[in-house]
């Protein structure tokens, strides 16, 4: 499975993010590697299934009829384009020009629906009738169950039992949408275990279509999910041109869990070195405390869920349980593209601690009247980290990946509302 030789022999490899030759967007090669990260480490029994998925995806990727079907849904069902909003009062605080990409305004409240719809259209074209998915906090589960209701397809969502109890509202939504929620009782009963169980089920039922919710998993998933989220930067380009007369920002910022909203935000700018890219990962209580999900900061190379990446693991290769205040960011791995971008210096990464994210969430709420998802608040906290580097004429585009309704329990614990 190790295709390292092929990568090293590729003359484009040293132009880190080239799109020429064999390399695709983000520097991915034909085997799904971004440098040393990525690939497809899957059991033999899934080989044919994943091959057919790859063929089907690369066949429809640039197909005009697929694109028109997909874009019609994005427009009329999701409500795209999402606004690119100039945040005037926030900009004044940071002495620069901050534009927010409002993925929080999408149907179902976050960017995840973009990907769920893309994959379900692909599944339908492949003649699949049963969809499976994993979910942690339940956001991807809800997006997938929504897409399945829309298409009239069977939906099974694997979810750790701990998460089923913690995220009961999302469980109720999935059930109302007609999905079967399978509580997973092995391991810590969280996202990692739910993903293992989904893969196990997929091995025994390879006719199912597995909708993965982020830029993780075996090739082609990271590339495919990134592609379905790339509408975010496609819109940023023309929206900037319309609003400021040029189609690129000086800074792009997003939070990274598995990396899908970030990949969508960066996609059309990866090879544009006028654009500095800064990612936020979840520092939890602090990277030195061990209570963290800051994979890029403290991870080491390993294999999880079918791909090679940076992982939080002990010396024996046992995955350590990540911690973050944000359920959407506490994954022990990270999308292979983001591991690669950080390694070659294309992105700068800050670990944002719980308290910094909370502060940023309250700041945005009070300055702009937007309650962000706690995941997105990690991206907002980057503004404070980078404040001294901003110039008054700089253009900063920051993706607000989701809305904060789901996080109100967390937020109210940290403040006393006005009496
Ligand atoms: C799931 C989620 C994330 C993290 O996932 P990525 O794949 O890294 O984008 C971020 N923000 C919100 C609102 C989410 O629901």
Short mmCIF file of C-alpha atoms and ligand atoms in Angstrom, two decimals:
data_model
loop_
_atom_site.label_atom_id
_atom_site.label_comp_id
_atom_site.label_asym_id
_atom_site.label_seq_id
_atom_site.Cartn_x
_atom_site.Cartn_y
_atom_site.Cartn_z
CA UNK A 1 0.00 0.00 0.00
CA UNK A 2 2.88 2.37 0.61
CA UNK A 3 3.24 4.51 -2.48
CA UNK A 4 5.95 6.80 -1.21
CA UNK A 5 8.28 5.93 -4.08
CA UNK A 6 5.81 7.15 -6.64
CA UNK A 7 5.57 10.46 -4.89
CA UNK A 8 9.27 11.00 -4.59
CA UNK A 9 9.71 10.18 -8.26
CA UNK A 10 7.19 12.76 -9.26
CA UNK A 11 9.00 15.85 -10.41
CA UNK A 12 6.16 18.07 -9.29
CA UNK A 13 6.46 16.94 -5.72
CA UNK A 14 8.77 19.74 -4.76
CA UNK A 15 6.44 22.43 -5.96
CA UNK A 16 4.39 21.76 -2.89
CA UNK A 17 0.98 22.66 -4.12
CA UNK A 18 1.29 22.44 -7.87
CA UNK A 19 -1.75 21.49 -9.87
CA UNK A 20 0.15 20.44 -12.96
CA UNK A 21 1.26 16.96 -13.89
CA UNK A 22 -0.17 14.18 -11.80
CA UNK A 23 -0.97 16.31 -8.84
CA UNK A 24 -4.47 17.59 -8.15
CA UNK A 25 -5.73 20.38 -5.91
CA UNK A 26 -3.76 20.60 -2.68
CA UNK A 27 -0.95 18.51 -4.16
CA UNK A 28 -2.79 15.16 -4.11
CA UNK A 29 -1.30 12.42 -6.33
CA UNK A 30 -3.03 9.57 -8.14
CA UNK A 31 -2.89 7.36 -5.06
CA UNK A 32 -4.50 9.93 -2.85
CA UNK A 33 -1.33 11.03 -1.09
CA UNK A 34 -0.57 14.58 -0.08
CA UNK A 35 3.14 14.11 0.47
CA UNK A 36 3.39 11.36 3.05
CA UNK A 37 -0.22 11.79 4.22
CA UNK A 38 -3.41 10.24 2.90
CA UNK A 39 -3.66 7.10 0.78
CA UNK A 40 -6.18 4.29 1.13
CA UNK A 41 -5.41 1.74 3.83
CA UNK A 42 -8.49 -0.42 3.55
CA UNK A 43 -9.36 -4.08 4.03
CA UNK A 44 -9.25 -6.14 0.84
CA UNK A 45 -13.01 -6.66 1.00
CA UNK A 46 -13.64 -2.95 0.40
CA UNK A 47 -11.17 -2.64 -2.44
CA UNK A 48 -13.71 -3.06 -5.26
CA UNK A 49 -16.23 -0.79 -3.53
CA UNK A 50 -13.73 2.02 -3.11
CA UNK A 51 -12.44 1.57 -6.69
CA UNK A 52 -15.97 1.95 -8.06
CA UNK A 53 -16.55 4.99 -5.88
CA UNK A 54 -13.35 6.55 -7.20
CA UNK A 55 -14.32 5.90 -10.80
CA UNK A 56 -17.81 7.26 -10.26
CA UNK A 57 -16.62 10.39 -8.47
CA UNK A 58 -13.92 11.34 -10.97
CA UNK A 59 -16.38 10.70 -13.80
CA UNK A 60 -19.04 13.09 -12.45
CA UNK A 61 -16.67 15.68 -10.98
CA UNK A 62 -16.58 17.79 -14.13
CA UNK A 63 -19.82 16.53 -15.62
CA UNK A 64 -22.15 19.38 -16.59
CA UNK A 65 -25.41 17.58 -15.79
CA UNK A 66 -24.15 16.60 -12.34
CA UNK A 67 -23.00 20.10 -11.68
CA UNK A 68 -26.32 21.64 -12.65
CA UNK A 69 -28.25 19.18 -10.46
CA UNK A 70 -25.91 19.85 -7.52
CA UNK A 71 -25.90 23.63 -7.92
CA UNK A 72 -29.66 23.70 -8.22
CA UNK A 73 -29.92 22.05 -4.79
CA UNK A 74 -27.28 24.33 -3.32
CA UNK A 75 -29.23 27.33 -4.48
CA UNK A 76 -32.83 26.35 -3.89
CA UNK A 77 -32.52 23.93 -0.97
CA UNK A 78 -29.44 25.05 0.98
CA UNK A 79 -29.96 28.75 0.25
CA UNK A 80 -26.60 29.45 -1.40
CA UNK A 81 -24.70 31.56 -2.09
CA UNK A 82 -24.05 32.18 1.59
CA UNK A 83 -23.33 35.87 2.23
CA UNK A 84 -19.81 37.27 2.43
CA UNK A 85 -20.46 39.82 5.13
CA UNK A 86 -18.23 42.80 5.92
CA UNK A 87 -18.10 42.83 9.74
CA UNK A 88 -17.63 46.54 10.35
CA UNK A 89 -17.53 46.66 14.14
CA UNK A 90 -15.35 43.56 14.41
CA UNK A 91 -13.00 45.08 11.82
CA UNK A 92 -12.67 48.27 13.85
CA UNK A 93 -11.57 46.28 16.90
CA UNK A 94 -8.83 44.48 14.95
CA UNK A 95 -7.73 47.43 12.82
CA UNK A 96 -8.32 45.70 9.50
CA UNK A 97 -11.08 44.58 7.12
CA UNK A 98 -12.80 41.38 8.16
CA UNK A 99 -15.27 39.57 5.92
CA UNK A 100 -17.23 36.63 7.31
CA UNK A 101 -18.25 33.76 5.04
CA UNK A 102 -21.62 32.86 6.50
CA UNK A 103 -21.93 29.07 6.29
CA UNK A 104 -24.01 29.35 9.47
CA UNK A 105 -26.90 30.56 7.30
CA UNK A 106 -27.15 27.33 5.31
CA UNK A 107 -30.10 24.96 5.76
CA UNK A 108 -29.31 22.74 8.79
CA UNK A 109 -27.00 25.43 10.14
CA UNK A 110 -23.52 24.63 8.88
CA UNK A 111 -21.34 23.77 5.92
CA UNK A 112 -21.85 20.01 6.27
CA UNK A 113 -24.96 19.97 4.08
CA UNK A 114 -22.87 20.97 1.01
CA UNK A 115 -20.97 17.70 1.22
CA UNK A 116 -23.91 15.49 2.24
CA UNK A 117 -25.86 16.62 -0.84
CA UNK A 118 -22.92 16.15 -3.19
CA UNK A 119 -22.33 12.63 -1.96
CA UNK A 120 -25.98 11.65 -1.99
CA UNK A 121 -26.34 12.73 -5.61
CA UNK A 122 -23.33 10.57 -6.39
CA UNK A 123 -24.84 7.66 -4.44
CA UNK A 124 -28.08 7.97 -6.40
CA UNK A 125 -26.22 7.97 -9.70
CA UNK A 126 -24.41 4.83 -8.58
CA UNK A 127 -27.80 3.19 -7.92
CA UNK A 128 -27.28 2.93 -4.16
CA UNK A 129 -30.35 2.69 -1.94
CA UNK A 130 -28.86 2.54 1.54
CA UNK A 131 -26.73 5.31 3.05
CA UNK A 132 -24.54 4.91 6.12
CA UNK A 133 -22.71 7.60 8.07
CA UNK A 134 -20.82 8.17 11.29
CA UNK A 135 -21.38 11.13 13.55
CA UNK A 136 -19.85 12.62 16.69
CA UNK A 137 -21.83 15.61 17.82
CA UNK A 138 -24.58 14.64 15.41
CA UNK A 139 -24.14 17.50 12.94
CA UNK A 140 -23.01 15.28 10.08
CA UNK A 141 -25.67 12.74 11.04
CA UNK A 142 -28.37 15.39 10.77
CA UNK A 143 -27.03 16.66 7.43
CA UNK A 144 -26.95 13.10 6.06
CA UNK A 145 -30.40 12.21 7.42
CA UNK A 146 -31.70 15.42 5.83
CA UNK A 147 -30.23 14.50 2.45
CA UNK A 148 -31.68 10.99 2.75
CA UNK A 149 -35.15 12.31 3.57
CA UNK A 150 -34.91 14.58 0.55
CA UNK A 151 -33.98 11.68 -1.74
CA UNK A 152 -36.14 9.01 -0.09
CA UNK A 153 -33.17 6.77 0.76
CA UNK A 154 -32.60 4.51 3.76
CA UNK A 155 -30.21 6.01 6.31
CA UNK A 156 -28.24 4.38 9.14
CA UNK A 157 -26.15 6.63 11.37
CA UNK A 158 -23.52 5.18 13.73
CA UNK A 159 -23.01 7.22 16.86
CA UNK A 160 -21.11 6.49 20.07
CA UNK A 161 -23.45 5.80 22.97
CA UNK A 162 -21.83 8.58 25.00
CA UNK A 163 -22.58 11.00 22.18
CA UNK A 164 -26.14 9.71 21.81
CA UNK A 165 -26.71 10.73 25.41
CA UNK A 166 -24.84 14.04 25.15
CA UNK A 167 -26.40 15.16 21.87
CA UNK A 168 -29.96 14.02 22.29
CA UNK A 169 -31.56 16.84 20.28
CA UNK A 170 -29.62 15.82 17.18
CA UNK A 171 -30.57 12.17 17.77
CA UNK A 172 -34.23 13.21 17.87
CA UNK A 173 -33.81 15.21 14.67
CA UNK A 174 -32.22 12.26 12.86
CA UNK A 175 -35.05 9.98 14.00
CA UNK A 176 -37.67 12.49 12.95
CA UNK A 177 -35.97 12.64 9.55
CA UNK A 178 -36.43 8.89 9.27
CA UNK A 179 -32.88 7.70 10.00
CA UNK A 180 -31.94 4.74 12.19
CA UNK A 181 -29.46 5.80 14.86
CA UNK A 182 -27.19 2.91 15.91
CA UNK A 183 -25.63 3.56 19.32
CA UNK A 184 -22.06 2.19 19.39
CA UNK A 185 -20.93 0.68 22.69
CA UNK A 186 -17.26 -0.17 22.13
CA UNK A 187 -14.22 1.88 23.18
CA UNK A 188 -14.99 5.29 24.66
CA UNK A 189 -18.29 5.24 22.76
CA UNK A 190 -17.45 8.44 20.86
CA UNK A 191 -16.68 9.48 17.27
CA UNK A 192 -13.62 7.27 16.73
CA UNK A 193 -15.63 4.21 17.79
CA UNK A 194 -18.63 5.22 15.68
CA UNK A 195 -16.34 5.50 12.64
CA UNK A 196 -14.81 2.07 13.32
CA UNK A 197 -18.30 0.60 13.54
CA UNK A 198 -19.42 2.30 10.31
CA UNK A 199 -16.38 0.85 8.52
CA UNK A 200 -17.12 -2.58 10.00
CA UNK A 201 -20.71 -2.40 8.77
CA UNK A 202 -19.50 -1.24 5.35
CA UNK A 203 -17.23 -4.31 5.10
CA UNK A 204 -20.22 -6.63 5.61
CA UNK A 205 -22.53 -4.48 3.47
CA UNK A 206 -20.33 -3.09 0.70
CA UNK A 207 -23.42 -2.27 -1.38
CA UNK A 208 -24.13 0.60 1.06
CA UNK A 209 -22.88 4.07 0.25
CA UNK A 210 -20.80 5.50 3.09
CA UNK A 211 -21.10 9.29 3.36
CA UNK A 212 -18.05 10.51 5.28
CA UNK A 213 -18.52 13.93 6.85
CA UNK A 214 -15.09 15.51 6.59
CA UNK A 215 -11.88 15.50 4.55
CA UNK A 216 -10.78 12.24 6.17
CA UNK A 217 -10.96 8.51 5.38
CA UNK A 218 -9.41 6.57 2.50
CA UNK A 219 -8.81 8.14 -0.92
CA UNK A 220 -10.93 9.47 -2.66
CA UNK A 221 -12.87 10.80 0.36
CA UNK A 222 -10.57 13.69 1.37
CA UNK A 223 -10.41 14.91 -2.24
CA UNK A 224 -14.13 14.34 -2.79
CA UNK A 225 -15.30 16.08 0.38
CA UNK A 226 -12.92 18.98 -0.33
CA UNK A 227 -14.39 19.24 -3.82
CA UNK A 228 -17.97 19.32 -2.53
CA UNK A 229 -17.01 22.06 -0.07
CA UNK A 230 -15.04 24.04 -2.66
CA UNK A 231 -18.18 26.01 -3.49
CA UNK A 232 -17.23 28.08 -0.41
CA UNK A 233 -14.08 29.54 -1.99
CA UNK A 234 -15.68 29.62 -5.43
CA UNK A 235 -18.22 32.05 -3.98
CA UNK A 236 -15.63 33.98 -1.96
CA UNK A 237 -13.82 34.75 -5.23
CA UNK A 238 -16.69 36.40 -7.02
CA UNK A 239 -18.12 37.94 -3.87
CA UNK A 240 -14.80 39.67 -3.11
CA UNK A 241 -14.52 40.85 -6.69
CA UNK A 242 -18.02 42.28 -6.47
CA UNK A 243 -17.42 43.96 -3.10
CA UNK A 244 -13.80 45.13 -3.20
CA UNK A 245 -12.80 44.85 -6.85
CA UNK A 246 -10.27 42.07 -6.48
CA UNK A 247 -10.89 38.36 -6.10
CA UNK A 248 -8.44 37.36 -3.36
CA UNK A 249 -7.93 38.24 0.31
CA UNK A 250 -4.64 38.77 2.15
CA UNK A 251 -5.65 36.27 4.83
CA UNK A 252 -7.95 33.27 4.88
CA UNK A 253 -8.95 31.72 8.19
CA UNK A 254 -10.96 28.69 9.23
CA UNK A 255 -11.19 26.08 11.96
CA UNK A 256 -10.03 22.53 11.34
CA UNK A 257 -11.63 19.45 12.85
CA UNK A 258 -11.24 16.91 10.08
CA UNK A 259 -10.77 19.86 7.77
CA UNK A 260 -13.75 20.16 5.43
CA UNK A 261 -14.89 23.75 5.96
CA UNK A 262 -11.25 24.81 5.90
CA UNK A 263 -10.56 22.89 2.70
CA UNK A 264 -13.61 24.45 1.06
CA UNK A 265 -12.42 27.89 2.15
CA UNK A 266 -8.84 27.36 0.89
CA UNK A 267 -9.55 25.25 -2.22
CA UNK A 268 -9.33 27.90 -4.93
CA UNK A 269 -6.50 29.76 -3.19
CA UNK A 270 -4.11 26.95 -2.33
CA UNK A 271 -1.75 27.83 -5.15
CA UNK A 272 -2.11 31.59 -4.74
CA UNK A 273 0.83 32.76 -2.66
CA UNK A 274 -0.62 36.24 -2.27
CA UNK A 275 -2.98 34.63 0.23
CA UNK A 276 -1.76 33.74 3.71
CA UNK A 277 -3.69 30.85 5.19
CA UNK A 278 -4.17 30.39 8.92
CA UNK A 279 -5.97 27.47 10.56
CA UNK A 280 -7.31 26.98 14.07
CA UNK A 281 -7.24 23.62 15.76
CA UNK A 282 -8.76 22.86 19.13
CA UNK A 283 -6.31 23.34 21.98
CA UNK A 284 -8.81 22.19 24.62
CA UNK A 285 -7.47 23.07 28.06
CA UNK A 286 -4.01 23.69 26.54
CA UNK A 287 -1.67 21.51 24.49
CA UNK A 288 0.60 20.95 27.50
CA UNK A 289 -2.26 19.56 29.61
CA UNK A 290 -3.01 16.47 27.54
CA UNK A 291 -6.66 17.59 27.51
CA UNK A 292 -6.51 18.72 23.89
CA UNK A 293 -7.44 17.94 20.30
CA UNK A 294 -4.51 19.85 18.76
CA UNK A 295 -3.41 17.13 16.37
CA UNK A 296 -1.06 19.23 14.25
CA UNK A 297 0.68 20.63 17.31
CA UNK A 298 1.26 17.37 19.14
CA UNK A 299 0.36 14.52 16.76
CA UNK A 300 2.68 11.90 15.30
CA UNK A 301 2.37 9.97 12.04
CA UNK A 302 0.07 6.98 12.06
CA UNK A 303 -2.87 5.35 10.33
CA UNK A 304 -6.50 5.76 11.31
CA UNK A 305 -9.79 5.10 9.52
CA UNK A 306 -8.08 4.20 6.24
CA UNK A 307 -5.54 7.01 5.84
CA UNK A 308 -2.12 8.12 7.03
CA UNK A 309 -1.97 11.34 8.98
CA UNK A 310 -0.92 13.04 12.19
CA UNK A 311 -2.56 11.36 15.13
CA UNK A 312 -2.90 11.76 18.84
CA UNK A 313 -1.48 8.47 20.06
CA UNK A 314 0.71 7.06 22.82
CA UNK A 315 4.08 5.31 22.29
CA UNK A 316 2.27 2.03 21.62
CA UNK A 317 0.21 3.58 18.84
CA UNK A 318 -2.97 3.57 20.95
CA UNK A 319 -5.18 6.48 20.00
CA UNK A 320 -5.57 8.91 22.88
CA UNK A 321 -9.00 10.37 23.49
CA UNK A 322 -9.07 13.98 22.30
CA UNK A 323 -10.68 16.73 24.34
CA UNK A 324 -12.17 20.03 23.25
CA UNK A 325 -15.11 22.14 24.39
CA UNK A 326 -16.27 21.77 20.80
CA UNK A 327 -17.66 18.39 19.83
CA UNK A 328 -17.03 19.08 16.13
CA UNK A 329 -13.29 19.54 16.60
CA UNK A 330 -12.39 16.64 18.87
CA UNK A 331 -11.20 14.10 16.34
CA UNK A 332 -7.87 12.38 17.14
CA UNK A 333 -6.63 12.75 13.54
CA UNK A 334 -6.76 15.44 10.89
CA UNK A 335 -7.43 15.48 7.17
CA UNK A 336 -4.27 14.51 5.25
CA UNK A 337 -4.25 17.69 3.18
CA UNK A 338 -4.08 19.81 6.33
CA UNK A 339 -1.27 17.70 7.81
CA UNK A 340 0.58 18.29 4.55
CA UNK A 341 -0.15 22.03 4.28
CA UNK A 342 1.15 22.51 7.81
CA UNK A 343 4.24 20.42 7.14
CA UNK A 344 5.28 22.26 3.98
CA UNK A 345 4.48 25.63 5.54
CA UNK A 346 1.51 26.47 3.33
CA UNK A 347 -0.65 27.04 6.38
CA UNK A 348 0.11 28.47 9.77
CA UNK A 349 -1.74 26.72 12.58
CA UNK A 350 -2.69 27.98 16.02
CA UNK A 351 -4.08 25.80 18.79
CA UNK A 352 -7.00 27.72 20.29
CA UNK A 353 -7.94 26.87 23.85
CA UNK A 354 -11.52 26.56 25.12
CA UNK A 355 -11.44 29.90 26.96
CA UNK A 356 -10.10 31.75 23.91
CA UNK A 357 -12.87 30.30 21.73
CA UNK A 358 -15.54 31.24 24.27
CA UNK A 359 -14.24 34.79 24.45
CA UNK A 360 -14.28 35.07 20.65
CA UNK A 361 -17.84 33.71 20.48
CA UNK A 362 -19.09 36.36 22.92
CA UNK A 363 -17.16 39.08 21.12
CA UNK A 364 -18.73 38.28 17.75
CA UNK A 365 -22.16 38.02 19.31
CA UNK A 366 -21.94 41.42 20.99
CA UNK A 367 -20.26 43.23 18.07
CA UNK A 368 -22.16 41.80 15.14
CA UNK A 369 -25.26 40.03 16.48
CA UNK A 370 -24.09 36.66 15.21
CA UNK A 371 -23.93 33.71 17.63
CA UNK A 372 -21.36 31.36 16.05
CA UNK A 373 -20.91 27.63 16.53
CA UNK A 374 -18.25 26.94 19.14
CA UNK A 375 -16.15 25.32 16.36
CA UNK A 376 -16.28 28.53 14.31
CA UNK A 377 -15.39 30.50 17.45
CA UNK A 378 -11.98 28.80 17.31
CA UNK A 379 -11.42 30.42 13.90
CA UNK A 380 -12.61 33.78 15.26
CA UNK A 381 -10.05 33.54 18.07
CA UNK A 382 -7.32 33.62 15.40
CA UNK A 383 -8.02 37.33 14.98
CA UNK A 384 -6.58 38.08 18.42
CA UNK A 385 -3.56 35.83 17.77
CA UNK A 386 -2.76 37.63 14.52
CA UNK A 387 -3.88 41.16 15.43
CA UNK A 388 -0.36 42.63 15.37
CA UNK A 389 0.29 41.43 11.82
CA UNK A 390 -2.80 43.02 10.27
CA UNK A 391 -2.46 46.23 8.29
CA UNK A 392 -5.36 48.67 7.96
CA UNK A 393 -5.85 47.87 4.28
CA UNK A 394 -5.60 44.09 4.62
CA UNK A 395 -8.54 41.93 3.65
CA UNK A 396 -9.26 39.03 5.98
CA UNK A 397 -11.83 36.39 5.04
CA UNK A 398 -12.89 34.10 7.87
CA UNK A 399 -15.37 31.25 7.56
CA UNK A 400 -18.11 31.00 10.17
CA UNK A 401 -18.72 27.28 9.66
CA UNK A 402 -21.94 27.04 11.66
CA UNK A 403 -24.44 28.69 13.97
CA UNK A 404 -24.41 28.58 17.73
CA UNK A 405 -27.94 27.32 18.48
CA UNK A 406 -26.58 23.86 19.24
CA UNK A 407 -24.04 25.33 21.68
CA UNK A 408 -26.35 27.42 23.85
CA UNK A 409 -26.01 25.01 26.80
CA UNK A 410 -22.24 25.49 26.66
CA UNK A 411 -22.47 29.25 26.30
CA UNK A 412 -24.94 29.86 29.13
CA UNK A 413 -22.65 28.01 31.54
CA UNK A 414 -20.06 30.74 30.96
CA UNK A 415 -22.07 33.89 31.34
CA UNK A 416 -24.87 35.48 33.27
CA UNK A 417 -27.42 36.96 30.89
CA UNK A 418 -28.49 40.54 31.49
CA UNK A 419 -31.06 40.51 34.30
C1 LIG B 1 -18.39 19.52 12.00
C2 LIG B 1 -18.12 20.94 12.15
C3 LIG B 1 -16.81 21.47 12.06
C4 LIG B 1 -15.59 20.62 11.89
O1 LIG B 1 -15.54 19.87 10.72
P1 LIG B 1 -14.58 20.22 9.51
O2 LIG B 1 -14.66 19.01 8.64
O3 LIG B 1 -13.20 20.42 10.06
O4 LIG B 1 -15.10 21.43 8.86
C5 LIG B 1 -16.64 22.84 12.14
N1 LIG B 1 -17.69 23.66 12.34
C6 LIG B 1 -18.95 23.21 12.44
C7 LIG B 1 -20.06 24.18 12.64
C8 LIG B 1 -19.21 21.83 12.35
O5 LIG B 1 -20.48 21.39 12.46
#
